[in-house]
XYZ file of C-alpha atoms in Angstrom:
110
model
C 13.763 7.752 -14.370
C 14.393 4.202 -13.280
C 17.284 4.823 -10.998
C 15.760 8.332 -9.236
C 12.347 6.281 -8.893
C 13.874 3.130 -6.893
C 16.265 5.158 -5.096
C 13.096 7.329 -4.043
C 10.884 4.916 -3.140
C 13.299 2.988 -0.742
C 14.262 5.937 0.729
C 11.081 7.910 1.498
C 9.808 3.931 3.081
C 12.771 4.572 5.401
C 12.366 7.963 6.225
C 8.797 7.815 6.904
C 7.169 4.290 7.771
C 7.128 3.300 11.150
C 9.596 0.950 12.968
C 7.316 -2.226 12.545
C 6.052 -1.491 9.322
C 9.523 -0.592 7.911
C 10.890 -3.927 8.989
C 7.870 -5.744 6.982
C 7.788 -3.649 4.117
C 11.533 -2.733 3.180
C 12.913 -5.968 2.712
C 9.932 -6.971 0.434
C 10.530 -3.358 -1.480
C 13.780 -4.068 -1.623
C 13.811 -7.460 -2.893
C 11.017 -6.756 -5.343
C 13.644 -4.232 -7.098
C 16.554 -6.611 -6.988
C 14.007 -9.690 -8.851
C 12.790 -6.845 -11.088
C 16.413 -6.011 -11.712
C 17.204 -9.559 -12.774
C 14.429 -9.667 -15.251
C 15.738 -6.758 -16.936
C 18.667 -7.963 -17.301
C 17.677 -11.340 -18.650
C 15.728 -9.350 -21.328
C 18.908 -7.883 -22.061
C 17.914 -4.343 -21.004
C 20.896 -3.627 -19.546
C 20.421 0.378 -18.976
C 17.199 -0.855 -16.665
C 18.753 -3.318 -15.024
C 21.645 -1.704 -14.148
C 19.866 1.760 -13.062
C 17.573 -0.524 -10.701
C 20.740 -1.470 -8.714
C 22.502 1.683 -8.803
C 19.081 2.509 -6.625
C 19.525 0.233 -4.077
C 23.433 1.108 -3.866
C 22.559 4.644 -3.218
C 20.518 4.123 -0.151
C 23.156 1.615 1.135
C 26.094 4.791 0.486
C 23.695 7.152 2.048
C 21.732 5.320 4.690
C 23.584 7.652 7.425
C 21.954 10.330 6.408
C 19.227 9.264 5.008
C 18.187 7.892 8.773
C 19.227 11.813 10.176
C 16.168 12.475 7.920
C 14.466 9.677 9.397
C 14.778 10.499 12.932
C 13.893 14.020 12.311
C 10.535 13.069 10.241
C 9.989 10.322 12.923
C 9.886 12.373 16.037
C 7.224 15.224 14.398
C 5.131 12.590 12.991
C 1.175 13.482 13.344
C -0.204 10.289 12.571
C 0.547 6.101 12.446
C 1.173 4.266 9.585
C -2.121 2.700 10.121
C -3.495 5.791 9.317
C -1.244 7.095 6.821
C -2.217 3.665 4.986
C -5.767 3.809 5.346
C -5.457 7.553 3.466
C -3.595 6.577 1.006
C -5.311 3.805 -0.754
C -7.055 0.502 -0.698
C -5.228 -3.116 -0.076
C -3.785 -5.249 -2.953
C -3.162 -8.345 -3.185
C 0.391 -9.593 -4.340
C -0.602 -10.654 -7.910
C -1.815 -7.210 -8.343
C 1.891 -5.860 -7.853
C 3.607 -8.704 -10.242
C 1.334 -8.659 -12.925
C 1.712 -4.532 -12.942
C 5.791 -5.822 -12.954
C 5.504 -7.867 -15.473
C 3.348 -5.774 -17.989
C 6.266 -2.945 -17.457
C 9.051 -5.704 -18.025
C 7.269 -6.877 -21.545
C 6.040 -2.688 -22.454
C 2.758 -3.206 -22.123
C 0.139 -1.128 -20.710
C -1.151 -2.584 -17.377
């Protein structure tokens, strides 16, 4: 579940956010996985921490064709990102996303 969920998530931000926004929002994405990763491992979950970076390696081995997809979702696009964000759910700050992070890192509900 770990692995299929970050290797999802990066993929469908590349396939369907916008140029600008994908050059904000990846990197962040990306290196929220790779500190989330870390903390796994220093808890000495291993099988998380390990499926986290198997992820990331997957859209690295595939990003050829995972960017075929992009371009094809890109150029029937209906609406911006601006749009697409204000649909899909209200702004949160930062501290919303870590503690979320760090009640799934200790089991807790958040």
């Amino acid at each position: 579940v770990v692995y299929r969920g970050c290797k999802n998530i990066i993929a469908t931000l590349i396939k369907n956010l916008g140029t600008q926004k994908l050059i904000l929002i990846l990197p962040t994405n990306i290196s929220c996985w790779l500190i989330l990763s870390i903390l796994f491992l220093l808890k000495l979950d291993i099988r998380k921490g390990f499926a986290i970076l198997k992820g990331i390696r997957w859209n690295f081995i595939n990003c050829l064709k995972t960017l075929r997809k992009r371009k094809l979702i890109q150029s029937t696009r209906k609406i911006s990102d601006q749009e697409l964000f204000s649909m899909v759910g209200a702004k949160r700050k930062i501290s919303y996303y870590l503690g979320k992070a760090f009640a799934y890192i200790m089991g807790r509900p958040f």
